[in-house]
PDB file of C-alpha atoms in Angstrom:
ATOM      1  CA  UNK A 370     -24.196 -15.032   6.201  1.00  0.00           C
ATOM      2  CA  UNK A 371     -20.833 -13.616   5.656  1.00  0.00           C
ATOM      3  CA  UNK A 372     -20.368 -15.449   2.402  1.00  0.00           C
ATOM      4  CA  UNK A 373     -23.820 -13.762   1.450  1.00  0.00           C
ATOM      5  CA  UNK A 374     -22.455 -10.279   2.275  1.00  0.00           C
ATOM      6  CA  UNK A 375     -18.906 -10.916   0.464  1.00  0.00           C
ATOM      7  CA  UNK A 376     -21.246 -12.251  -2.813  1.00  0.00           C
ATOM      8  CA  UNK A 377     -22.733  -9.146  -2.732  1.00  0.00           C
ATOM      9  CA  UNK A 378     -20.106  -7.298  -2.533  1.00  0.00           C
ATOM     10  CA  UNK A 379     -18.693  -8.236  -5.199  1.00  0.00           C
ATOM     11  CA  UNK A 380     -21.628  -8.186  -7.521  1.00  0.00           C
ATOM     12  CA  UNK A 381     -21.534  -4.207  -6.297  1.00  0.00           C
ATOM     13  CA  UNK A 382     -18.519  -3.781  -7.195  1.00  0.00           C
ATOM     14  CA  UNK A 383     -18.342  -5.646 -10.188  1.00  0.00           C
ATOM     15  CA  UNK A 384     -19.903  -2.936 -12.858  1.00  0.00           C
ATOM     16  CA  UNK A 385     -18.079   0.226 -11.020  1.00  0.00           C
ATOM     17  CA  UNK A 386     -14.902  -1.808 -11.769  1.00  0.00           C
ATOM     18  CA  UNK A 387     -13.409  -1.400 -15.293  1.00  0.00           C
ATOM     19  CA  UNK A 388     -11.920  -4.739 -16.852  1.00  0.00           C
ATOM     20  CA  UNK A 389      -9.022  -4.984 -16.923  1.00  0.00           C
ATOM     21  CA  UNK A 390      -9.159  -4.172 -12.911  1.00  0.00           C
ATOM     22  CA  UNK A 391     -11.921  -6.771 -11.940  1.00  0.00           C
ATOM     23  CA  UNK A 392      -9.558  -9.897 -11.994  1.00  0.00           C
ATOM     24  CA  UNK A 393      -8.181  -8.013  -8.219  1.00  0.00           C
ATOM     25  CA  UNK A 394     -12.288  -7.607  -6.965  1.00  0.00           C
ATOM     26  CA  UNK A 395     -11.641 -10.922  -5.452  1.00  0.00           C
ATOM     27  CA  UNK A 396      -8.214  -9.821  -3.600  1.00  0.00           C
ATOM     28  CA  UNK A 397     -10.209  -6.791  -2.021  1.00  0.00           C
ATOM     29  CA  UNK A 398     -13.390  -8.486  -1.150  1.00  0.00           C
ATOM     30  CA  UNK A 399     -11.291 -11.234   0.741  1.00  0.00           C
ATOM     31  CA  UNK A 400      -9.266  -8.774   2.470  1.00  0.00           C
ATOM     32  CA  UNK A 401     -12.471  -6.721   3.490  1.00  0.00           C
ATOM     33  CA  UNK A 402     -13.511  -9.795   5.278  1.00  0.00           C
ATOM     34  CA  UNK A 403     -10.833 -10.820   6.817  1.00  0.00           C
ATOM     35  CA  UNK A 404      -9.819  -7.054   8.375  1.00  0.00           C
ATOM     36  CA  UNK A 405     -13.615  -7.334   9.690  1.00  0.00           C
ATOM     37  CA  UNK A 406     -12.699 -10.630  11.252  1.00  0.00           C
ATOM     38  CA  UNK A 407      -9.197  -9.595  12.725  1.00  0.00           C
ATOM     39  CA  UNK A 408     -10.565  -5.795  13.508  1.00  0.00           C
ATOM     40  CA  UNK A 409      -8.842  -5.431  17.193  1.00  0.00           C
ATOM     41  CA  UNK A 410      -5.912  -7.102  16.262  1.00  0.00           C
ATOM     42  CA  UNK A 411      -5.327  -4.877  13.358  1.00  0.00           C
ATOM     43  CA  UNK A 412      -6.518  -1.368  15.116  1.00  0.00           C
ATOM     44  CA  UNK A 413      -2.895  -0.865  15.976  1.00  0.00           C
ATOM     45  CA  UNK A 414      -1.747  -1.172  13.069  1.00  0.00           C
ATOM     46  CA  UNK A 415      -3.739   1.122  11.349  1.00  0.00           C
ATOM     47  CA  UNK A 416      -3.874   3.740  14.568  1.00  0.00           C
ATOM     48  CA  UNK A 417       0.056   3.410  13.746  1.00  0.00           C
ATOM     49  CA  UNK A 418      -0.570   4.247  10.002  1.00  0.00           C
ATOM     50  CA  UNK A 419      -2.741   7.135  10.146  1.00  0.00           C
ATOM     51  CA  UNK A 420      -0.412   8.767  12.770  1.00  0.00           C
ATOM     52  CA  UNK A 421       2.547   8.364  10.198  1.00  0.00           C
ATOM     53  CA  UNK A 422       0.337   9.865   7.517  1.00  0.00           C
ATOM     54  CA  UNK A 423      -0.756  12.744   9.422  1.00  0.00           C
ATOM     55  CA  UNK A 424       2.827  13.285  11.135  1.00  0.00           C
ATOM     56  CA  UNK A 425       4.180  13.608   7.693  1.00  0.00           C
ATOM     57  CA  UNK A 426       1.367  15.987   6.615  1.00  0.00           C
ATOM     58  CA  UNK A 427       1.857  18.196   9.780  1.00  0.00           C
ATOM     59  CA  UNK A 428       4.332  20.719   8.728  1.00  0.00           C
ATOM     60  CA  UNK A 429       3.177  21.200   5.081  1.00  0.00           C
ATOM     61  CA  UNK A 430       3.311  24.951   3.916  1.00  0.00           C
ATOM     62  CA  UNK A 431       0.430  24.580   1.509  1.00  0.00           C
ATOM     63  CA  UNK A 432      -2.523  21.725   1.283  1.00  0.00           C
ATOM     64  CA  UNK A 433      -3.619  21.692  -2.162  1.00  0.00           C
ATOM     65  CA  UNK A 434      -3.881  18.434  -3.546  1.00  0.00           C
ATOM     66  CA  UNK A 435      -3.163  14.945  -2.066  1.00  0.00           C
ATOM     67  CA  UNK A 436      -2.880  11.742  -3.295  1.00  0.00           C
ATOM     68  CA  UNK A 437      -2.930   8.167  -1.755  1.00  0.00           C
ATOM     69  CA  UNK A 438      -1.671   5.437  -3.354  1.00  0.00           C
ATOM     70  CA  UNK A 439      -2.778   1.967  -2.215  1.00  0.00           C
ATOM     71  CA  UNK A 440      -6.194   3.462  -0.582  1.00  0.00           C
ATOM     72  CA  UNK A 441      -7.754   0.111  -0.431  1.00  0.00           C
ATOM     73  CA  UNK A 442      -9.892  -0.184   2.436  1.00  0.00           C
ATOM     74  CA  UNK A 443      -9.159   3.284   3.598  1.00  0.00           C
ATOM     75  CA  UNK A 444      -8.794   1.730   7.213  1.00  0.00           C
ATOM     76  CA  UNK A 445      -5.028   2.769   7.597  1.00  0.00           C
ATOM     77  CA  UNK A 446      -5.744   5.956   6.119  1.00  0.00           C
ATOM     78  CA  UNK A 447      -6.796   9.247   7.837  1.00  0.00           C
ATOM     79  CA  UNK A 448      -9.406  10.255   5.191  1.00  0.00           C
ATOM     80  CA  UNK A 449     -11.422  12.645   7.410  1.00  0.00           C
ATOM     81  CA  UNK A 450      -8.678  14.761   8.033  1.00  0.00           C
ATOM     82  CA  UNK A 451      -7.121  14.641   4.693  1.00  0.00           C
ATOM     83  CA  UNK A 452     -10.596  15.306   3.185  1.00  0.00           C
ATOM     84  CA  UNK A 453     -10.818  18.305   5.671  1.00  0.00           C
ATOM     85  CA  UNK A 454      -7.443  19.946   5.168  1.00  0.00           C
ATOM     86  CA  UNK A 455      -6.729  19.643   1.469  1.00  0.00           C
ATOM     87  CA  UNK A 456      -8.640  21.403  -1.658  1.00  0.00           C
ATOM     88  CA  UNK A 457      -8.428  17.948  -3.401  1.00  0.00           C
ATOM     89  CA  UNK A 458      -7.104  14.159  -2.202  1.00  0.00           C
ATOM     90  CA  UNK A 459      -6.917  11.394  -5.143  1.00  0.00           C
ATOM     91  CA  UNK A 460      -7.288   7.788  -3.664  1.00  0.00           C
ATOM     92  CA  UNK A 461      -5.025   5.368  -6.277  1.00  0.00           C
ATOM     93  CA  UNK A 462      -5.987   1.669  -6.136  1.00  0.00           C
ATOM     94  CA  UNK A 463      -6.668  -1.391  -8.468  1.00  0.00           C
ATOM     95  CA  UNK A 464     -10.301  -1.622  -7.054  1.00  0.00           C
ATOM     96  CA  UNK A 465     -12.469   0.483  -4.850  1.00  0.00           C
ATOM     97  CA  UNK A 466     -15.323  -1.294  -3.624  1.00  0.00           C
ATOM     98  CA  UNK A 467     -18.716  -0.817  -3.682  1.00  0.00           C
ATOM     99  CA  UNK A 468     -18.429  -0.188   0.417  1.00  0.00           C
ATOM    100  CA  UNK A 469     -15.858   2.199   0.374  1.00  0.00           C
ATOM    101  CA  UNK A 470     -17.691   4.462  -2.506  1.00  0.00           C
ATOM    102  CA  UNK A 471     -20.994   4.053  -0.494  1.00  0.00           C
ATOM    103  CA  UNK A 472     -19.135   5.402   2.658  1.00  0.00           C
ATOM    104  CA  UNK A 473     -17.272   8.192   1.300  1.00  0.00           C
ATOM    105  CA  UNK A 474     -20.644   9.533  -0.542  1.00  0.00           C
ATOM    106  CA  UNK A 475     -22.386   8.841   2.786  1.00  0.00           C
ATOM    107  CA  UNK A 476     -19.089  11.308   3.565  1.00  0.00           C
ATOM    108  CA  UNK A 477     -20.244  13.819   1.377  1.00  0.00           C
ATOM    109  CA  UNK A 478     -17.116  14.409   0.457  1.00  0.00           C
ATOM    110  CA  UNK A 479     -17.167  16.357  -2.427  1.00  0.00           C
ATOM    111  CA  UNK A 480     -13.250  16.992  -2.698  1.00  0.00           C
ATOM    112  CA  UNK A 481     -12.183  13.213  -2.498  1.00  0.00           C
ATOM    113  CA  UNK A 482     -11.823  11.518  -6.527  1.00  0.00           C
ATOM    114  CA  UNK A 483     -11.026   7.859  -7.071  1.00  0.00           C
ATOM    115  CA  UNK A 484      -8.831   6.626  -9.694  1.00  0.00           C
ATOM    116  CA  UNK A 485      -8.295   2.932 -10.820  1.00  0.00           C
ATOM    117  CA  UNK A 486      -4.563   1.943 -11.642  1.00  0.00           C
ATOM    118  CA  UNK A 487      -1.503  -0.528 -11.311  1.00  0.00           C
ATOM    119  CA  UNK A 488       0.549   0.774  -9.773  1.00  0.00           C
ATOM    120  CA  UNK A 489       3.470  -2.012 -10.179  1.00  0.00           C
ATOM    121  CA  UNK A 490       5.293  -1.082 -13.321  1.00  0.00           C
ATOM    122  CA  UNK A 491       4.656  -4.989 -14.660  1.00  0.00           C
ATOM    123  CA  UNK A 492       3.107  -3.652 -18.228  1.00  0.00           C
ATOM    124  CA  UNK A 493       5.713  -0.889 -18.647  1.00  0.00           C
ATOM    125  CA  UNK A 494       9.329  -3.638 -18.082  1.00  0.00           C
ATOM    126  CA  UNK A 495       7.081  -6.101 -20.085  1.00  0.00           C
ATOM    127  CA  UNK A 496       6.971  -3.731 -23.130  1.00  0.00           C
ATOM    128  CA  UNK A 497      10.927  -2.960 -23.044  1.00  0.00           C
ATOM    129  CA  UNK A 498      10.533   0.358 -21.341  1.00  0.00           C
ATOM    130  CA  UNK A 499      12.456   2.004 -17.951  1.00  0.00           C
ATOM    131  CA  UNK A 500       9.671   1.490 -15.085  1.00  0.00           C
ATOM    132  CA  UNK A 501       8.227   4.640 -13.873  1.00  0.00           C
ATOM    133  CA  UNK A 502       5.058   2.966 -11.903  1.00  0.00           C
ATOM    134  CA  UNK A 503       4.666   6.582 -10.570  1.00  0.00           C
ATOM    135  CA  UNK A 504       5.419   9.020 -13.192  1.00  0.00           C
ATOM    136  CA  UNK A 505       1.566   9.711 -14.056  1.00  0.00           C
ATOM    137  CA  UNK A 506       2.163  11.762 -10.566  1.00  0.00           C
ATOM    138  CA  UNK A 507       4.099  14.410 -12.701  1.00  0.00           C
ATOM    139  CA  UNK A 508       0.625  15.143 -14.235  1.00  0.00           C
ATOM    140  CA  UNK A 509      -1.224  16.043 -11.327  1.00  0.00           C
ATOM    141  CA  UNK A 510      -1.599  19.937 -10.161  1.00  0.00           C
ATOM    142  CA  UNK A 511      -0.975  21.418  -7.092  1.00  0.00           C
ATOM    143  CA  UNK A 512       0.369  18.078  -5.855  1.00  0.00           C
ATOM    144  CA  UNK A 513       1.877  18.819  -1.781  1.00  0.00           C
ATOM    145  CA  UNK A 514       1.830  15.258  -0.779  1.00  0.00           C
ATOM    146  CA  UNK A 515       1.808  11.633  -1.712  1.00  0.00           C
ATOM    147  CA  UNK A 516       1.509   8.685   0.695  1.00  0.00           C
ATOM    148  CA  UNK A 517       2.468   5.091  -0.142  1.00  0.00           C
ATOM    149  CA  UNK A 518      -0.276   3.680   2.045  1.00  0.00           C
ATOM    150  CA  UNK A 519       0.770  -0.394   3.094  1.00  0.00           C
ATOM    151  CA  UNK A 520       1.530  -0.926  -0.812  1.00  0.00           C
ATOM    152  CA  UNK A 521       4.995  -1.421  -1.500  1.00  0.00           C
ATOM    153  CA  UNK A 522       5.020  -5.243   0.055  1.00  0.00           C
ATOM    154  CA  UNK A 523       1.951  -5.797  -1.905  1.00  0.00           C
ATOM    155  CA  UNK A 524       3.450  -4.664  -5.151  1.00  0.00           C
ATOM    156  CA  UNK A 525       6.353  -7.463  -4.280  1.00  0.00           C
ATOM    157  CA  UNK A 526       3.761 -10.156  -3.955  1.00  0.00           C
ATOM    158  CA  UNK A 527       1.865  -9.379  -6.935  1.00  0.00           C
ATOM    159  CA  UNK A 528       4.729  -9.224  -9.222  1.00  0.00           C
ATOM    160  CA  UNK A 529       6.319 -12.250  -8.040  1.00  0.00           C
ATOM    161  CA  UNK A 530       3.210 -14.228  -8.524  1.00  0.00           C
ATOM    162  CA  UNK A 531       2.752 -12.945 -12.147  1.00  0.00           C
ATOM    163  CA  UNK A 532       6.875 -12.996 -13.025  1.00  0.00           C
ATOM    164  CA  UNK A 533       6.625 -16.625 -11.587  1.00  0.00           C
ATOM    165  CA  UNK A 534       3.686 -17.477 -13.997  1.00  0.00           C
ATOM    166  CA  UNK A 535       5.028 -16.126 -17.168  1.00  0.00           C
ATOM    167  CA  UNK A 536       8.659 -17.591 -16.353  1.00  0.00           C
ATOM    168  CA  UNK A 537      11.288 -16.643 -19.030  1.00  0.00           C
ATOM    169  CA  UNK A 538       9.593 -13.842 -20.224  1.00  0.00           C
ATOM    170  CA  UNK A 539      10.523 -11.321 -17.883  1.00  0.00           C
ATOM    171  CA  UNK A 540      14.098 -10.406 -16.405  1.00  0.00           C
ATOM    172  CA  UNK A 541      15.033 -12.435 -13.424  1.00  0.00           C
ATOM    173  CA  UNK A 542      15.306  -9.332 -11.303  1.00  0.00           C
ATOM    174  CA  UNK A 543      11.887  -8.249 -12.119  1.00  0.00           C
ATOM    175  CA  UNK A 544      10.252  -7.744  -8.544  1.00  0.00           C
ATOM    176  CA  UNK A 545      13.477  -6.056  -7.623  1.00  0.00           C
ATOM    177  CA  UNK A 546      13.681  -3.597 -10.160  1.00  0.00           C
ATOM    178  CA  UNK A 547       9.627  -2.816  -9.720  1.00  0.00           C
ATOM    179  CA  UNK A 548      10.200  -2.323  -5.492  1.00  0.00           C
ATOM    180  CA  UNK A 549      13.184   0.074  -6.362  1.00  0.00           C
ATOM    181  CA  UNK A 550      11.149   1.658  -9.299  1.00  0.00           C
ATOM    182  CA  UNK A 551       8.414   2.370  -6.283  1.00  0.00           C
ATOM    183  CA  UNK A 552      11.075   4.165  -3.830  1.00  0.00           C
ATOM    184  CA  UNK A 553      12.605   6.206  -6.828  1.00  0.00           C
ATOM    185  CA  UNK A 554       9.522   7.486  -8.187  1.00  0.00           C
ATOM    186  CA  UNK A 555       8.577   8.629  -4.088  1.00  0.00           C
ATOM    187  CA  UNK A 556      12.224   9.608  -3.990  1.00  0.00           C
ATOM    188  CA  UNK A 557      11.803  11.924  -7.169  1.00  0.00           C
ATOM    189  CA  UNK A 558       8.657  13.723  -5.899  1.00  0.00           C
ATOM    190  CA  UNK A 559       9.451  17.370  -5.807  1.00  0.00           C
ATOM    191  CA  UNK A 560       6.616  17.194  -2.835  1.00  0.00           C
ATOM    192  CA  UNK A 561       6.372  15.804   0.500  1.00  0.00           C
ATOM    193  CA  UNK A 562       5.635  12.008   0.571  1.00  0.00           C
ATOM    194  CA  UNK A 563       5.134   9.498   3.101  1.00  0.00           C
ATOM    195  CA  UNK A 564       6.049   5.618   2.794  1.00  0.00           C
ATOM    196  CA  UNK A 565       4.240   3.411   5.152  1.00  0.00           C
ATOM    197  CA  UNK A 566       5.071  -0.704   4.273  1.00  0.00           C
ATOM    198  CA  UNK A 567       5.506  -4.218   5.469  1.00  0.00           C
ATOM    199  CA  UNK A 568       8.759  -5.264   5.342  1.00  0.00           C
ATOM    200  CA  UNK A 569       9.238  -8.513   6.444  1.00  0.00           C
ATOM    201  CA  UNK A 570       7.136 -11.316   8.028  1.00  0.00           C
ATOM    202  CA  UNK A 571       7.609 -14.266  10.563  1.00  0.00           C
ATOM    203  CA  UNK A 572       5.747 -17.364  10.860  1.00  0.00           C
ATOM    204  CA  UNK A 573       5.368 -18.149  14.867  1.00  0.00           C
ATOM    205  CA  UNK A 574       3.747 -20.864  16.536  1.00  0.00           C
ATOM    206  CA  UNK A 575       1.803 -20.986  20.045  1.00  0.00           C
ATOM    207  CA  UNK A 576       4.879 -21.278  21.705  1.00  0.00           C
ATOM    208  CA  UNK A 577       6.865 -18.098  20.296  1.00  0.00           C
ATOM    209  CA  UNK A 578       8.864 -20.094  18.199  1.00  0.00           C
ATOM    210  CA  UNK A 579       9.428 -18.460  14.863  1.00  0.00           C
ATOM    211  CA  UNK A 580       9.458 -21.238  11.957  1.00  0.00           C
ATOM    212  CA  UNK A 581      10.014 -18.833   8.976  1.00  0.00           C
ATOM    213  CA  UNK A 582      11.027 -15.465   7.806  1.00  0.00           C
ATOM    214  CA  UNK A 583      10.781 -13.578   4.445  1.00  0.00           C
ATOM    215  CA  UNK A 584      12.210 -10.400   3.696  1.00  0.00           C
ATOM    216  CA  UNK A 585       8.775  -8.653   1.513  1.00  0.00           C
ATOM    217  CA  UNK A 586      11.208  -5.709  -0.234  1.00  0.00           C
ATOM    218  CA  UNK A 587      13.130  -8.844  -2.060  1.00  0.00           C
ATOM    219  CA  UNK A 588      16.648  -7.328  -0.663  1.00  0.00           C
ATOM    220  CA  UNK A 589      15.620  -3.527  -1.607  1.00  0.00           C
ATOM    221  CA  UNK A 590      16.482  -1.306   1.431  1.00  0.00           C
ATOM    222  CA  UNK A 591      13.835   0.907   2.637  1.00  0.00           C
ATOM    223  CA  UNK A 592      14.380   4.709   3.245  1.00  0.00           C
ATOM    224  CA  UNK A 593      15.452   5.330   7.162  1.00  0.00           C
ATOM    225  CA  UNK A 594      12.178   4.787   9.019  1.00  0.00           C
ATOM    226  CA  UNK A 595      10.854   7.387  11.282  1.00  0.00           C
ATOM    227  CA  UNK A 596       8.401   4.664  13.056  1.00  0.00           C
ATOM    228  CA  UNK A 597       8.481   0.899  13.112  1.00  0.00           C
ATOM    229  CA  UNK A 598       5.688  -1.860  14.587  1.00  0.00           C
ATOM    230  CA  UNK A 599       4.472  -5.251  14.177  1.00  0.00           C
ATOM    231  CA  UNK A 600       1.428  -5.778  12.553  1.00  0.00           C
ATOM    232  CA  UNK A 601      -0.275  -9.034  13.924  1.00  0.00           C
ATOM    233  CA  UNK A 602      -1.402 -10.078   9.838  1.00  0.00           C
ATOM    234  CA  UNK A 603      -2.732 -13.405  10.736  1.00  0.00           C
ATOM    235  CA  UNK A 604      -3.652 -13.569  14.726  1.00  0.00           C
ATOM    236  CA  UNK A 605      -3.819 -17.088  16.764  1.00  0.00           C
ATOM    237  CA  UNK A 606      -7.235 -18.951  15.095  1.00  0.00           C
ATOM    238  CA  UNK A 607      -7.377 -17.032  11.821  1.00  0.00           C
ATOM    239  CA  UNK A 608      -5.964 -20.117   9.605  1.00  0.00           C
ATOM    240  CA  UNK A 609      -4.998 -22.135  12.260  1.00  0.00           C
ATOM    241  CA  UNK A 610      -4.594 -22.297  16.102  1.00  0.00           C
ATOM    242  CA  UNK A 611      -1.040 -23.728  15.788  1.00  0.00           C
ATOM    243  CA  UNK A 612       0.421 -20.527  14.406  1.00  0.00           C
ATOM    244  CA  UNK A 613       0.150 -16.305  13.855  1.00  0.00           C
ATOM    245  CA  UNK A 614       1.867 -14.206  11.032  1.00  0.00           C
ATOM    246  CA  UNK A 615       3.141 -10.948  12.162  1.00  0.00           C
ATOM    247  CA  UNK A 616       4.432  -8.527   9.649  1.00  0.00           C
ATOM    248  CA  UNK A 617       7.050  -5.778  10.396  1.00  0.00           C
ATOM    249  CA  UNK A 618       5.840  -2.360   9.168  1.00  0.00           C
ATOM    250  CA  UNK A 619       7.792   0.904   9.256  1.00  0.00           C
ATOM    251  CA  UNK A 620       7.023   4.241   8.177  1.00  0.00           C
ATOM    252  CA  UNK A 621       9.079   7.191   7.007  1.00  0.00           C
ATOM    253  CA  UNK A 622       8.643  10.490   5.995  1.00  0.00           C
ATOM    254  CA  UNK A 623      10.118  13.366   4.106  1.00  0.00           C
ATOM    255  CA  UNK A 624       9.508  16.980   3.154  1.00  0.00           C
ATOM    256  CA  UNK A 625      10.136  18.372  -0.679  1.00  0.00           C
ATOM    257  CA  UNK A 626      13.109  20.508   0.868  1.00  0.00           C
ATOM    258  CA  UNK A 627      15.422  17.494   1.637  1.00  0.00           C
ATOM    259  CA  UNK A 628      14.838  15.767  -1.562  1.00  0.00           C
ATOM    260  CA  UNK A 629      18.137  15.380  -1.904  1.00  0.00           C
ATOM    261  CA  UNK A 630      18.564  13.408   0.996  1.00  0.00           C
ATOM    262  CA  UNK A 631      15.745  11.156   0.452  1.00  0.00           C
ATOM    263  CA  UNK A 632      17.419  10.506  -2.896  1.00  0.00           C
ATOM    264  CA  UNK A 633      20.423   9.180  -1.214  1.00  0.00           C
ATOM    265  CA  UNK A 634      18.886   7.149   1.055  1.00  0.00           C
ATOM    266  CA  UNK A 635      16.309   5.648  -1.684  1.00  0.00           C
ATOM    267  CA  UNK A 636      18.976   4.430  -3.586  1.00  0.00           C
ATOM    268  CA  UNK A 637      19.447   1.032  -5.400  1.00  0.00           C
ATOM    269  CA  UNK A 638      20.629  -1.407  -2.901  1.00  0.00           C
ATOM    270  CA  UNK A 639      19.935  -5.326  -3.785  1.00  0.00           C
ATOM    271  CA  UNK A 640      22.084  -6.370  -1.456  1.00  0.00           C
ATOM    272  CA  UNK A 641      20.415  -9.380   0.968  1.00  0.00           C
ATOM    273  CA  UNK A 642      19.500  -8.467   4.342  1.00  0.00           C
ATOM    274  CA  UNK A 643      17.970 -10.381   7.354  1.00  0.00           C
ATOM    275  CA  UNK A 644      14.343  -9.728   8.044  1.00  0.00           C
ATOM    276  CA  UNK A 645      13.914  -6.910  11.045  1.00  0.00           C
TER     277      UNK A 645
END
């Protein structure tokens, strides 16, 4: 039955997609299911999430336009109280499914618009040019706050699959420079913004005995986080019942009046570090 629903899915979702997003349909029909399957061991997770978002929204002098960036799912994401507070809130992802767009007309909301783009930089270093995966956000009026919503880790993966498949082509510090050109282009906002990401993840078996770790930011330091948790990713029985995959997430926040000191702090740093 489930493979039923996640067919038709995808056939929804298929002609609201344009092409050159509907190679990722898959990607976002797979992780549909598989937050439906691991629903109460992700609810913390996203509580965690939303209360970052809307933490980081609290204070804001004026609630014009917001915009989301990695909306996916919209389960990590406050939408009813974004939708309520600000004039306009942009949700940024490769794909929105079918499910998503049913629910948020369902919603009526009227004030919510959906935009399809990578958000990785890939096509931009490809052609020769200085990444700015985020510079489109320069365009956008009224803009009060931006939220990097469980994206930057996913960014990492992607471009390491598609540097690794087109070896040679690219510069060898290509996922590096893309995770950096993420941070800078939040860093540069003259707005409030809010990073929420995975950072690193461990591989533990029924016995607590980690067997791997991988640092997801590639050696890129993370702004200070305001809020840090673990994120059960794959719980006890999901691919096996010999092992779980728990991510570490943090969140951090920032007003547009200590820009400066986000700046700092968002600064270039390849050096390794240890998964937290």
């Amino acid at each position: 039955m489930l493979m039923i629903t996640e067919a038709l899915l995808y056939a929804a979702t298929l002609p609201l997609t344009g092409k050159p997003c509907r190679k990722f349909i898959r990607y976002s029909v797979n992780l549909w299911s598989r937050a439906g399957r691991c629903a109460a061991d992700w609810a913390e997770h996203e509580e965690m999430s939303r209360k970052a978002i809307l933490a980081a929204a609290a204070d804001l002098r004026q609630k014009r336009t917001a915009v989301v960036l990695g909306s996916g799912l919209l389960r990590d994401v406050p939408i009813e109280v974004l939708a309520r507070d600000f004039d306009t809130v942009v949700l940024v992802d490769l794909v929105h499914l079918a499910s998503v767009r049913l629910w948020l007309s369902a919603k009526f909301y009227r004030n919510v618009r959906l935009i399809e783009r990578d958000l990785s930089g890939y096509d931009e270093l490809a052609a020769g040019r200085e990444p700015e995966p985020l510079g489109f956000l320069r365009g956008v009026p009224y803009l009060d706050f931006v939220v990097s919503a469980n994206l930057l880790s996913q960014i990492g993966r992607g471009v390491k699959r598609r540097h690794e498949a087109e070896a040679g082509r690219m510069p060898e510090d290509t996922v590096e420079r893309l995770i950096t050109a993420h941070l800078t282009g939040l860093a540069g906002l003259p707005c409030s913004n809010c990073l929420v990401t995975d950072i690193a993840y461990a591989v533990i078996d029924r016995n607590g005995k980690t067997h791997e770790e991988a640092d997801l930011l590639h050696g890129v330091l993370p702004p200070p986080a305001k809020a840090a948790w673990t994120w059960p990713v794959v719980p006890l029985g999901e691919e096996s019942n010999d092992y779980r995959i728990e991510h570490k997430v943090i969140a951090g926040w920032r007003s547009g009046y200590d820009r400066r000191q986000y700046l700092v702090a968002a600064d270039i740093h390849s050096e390794p570090r240890s998964p937290r």
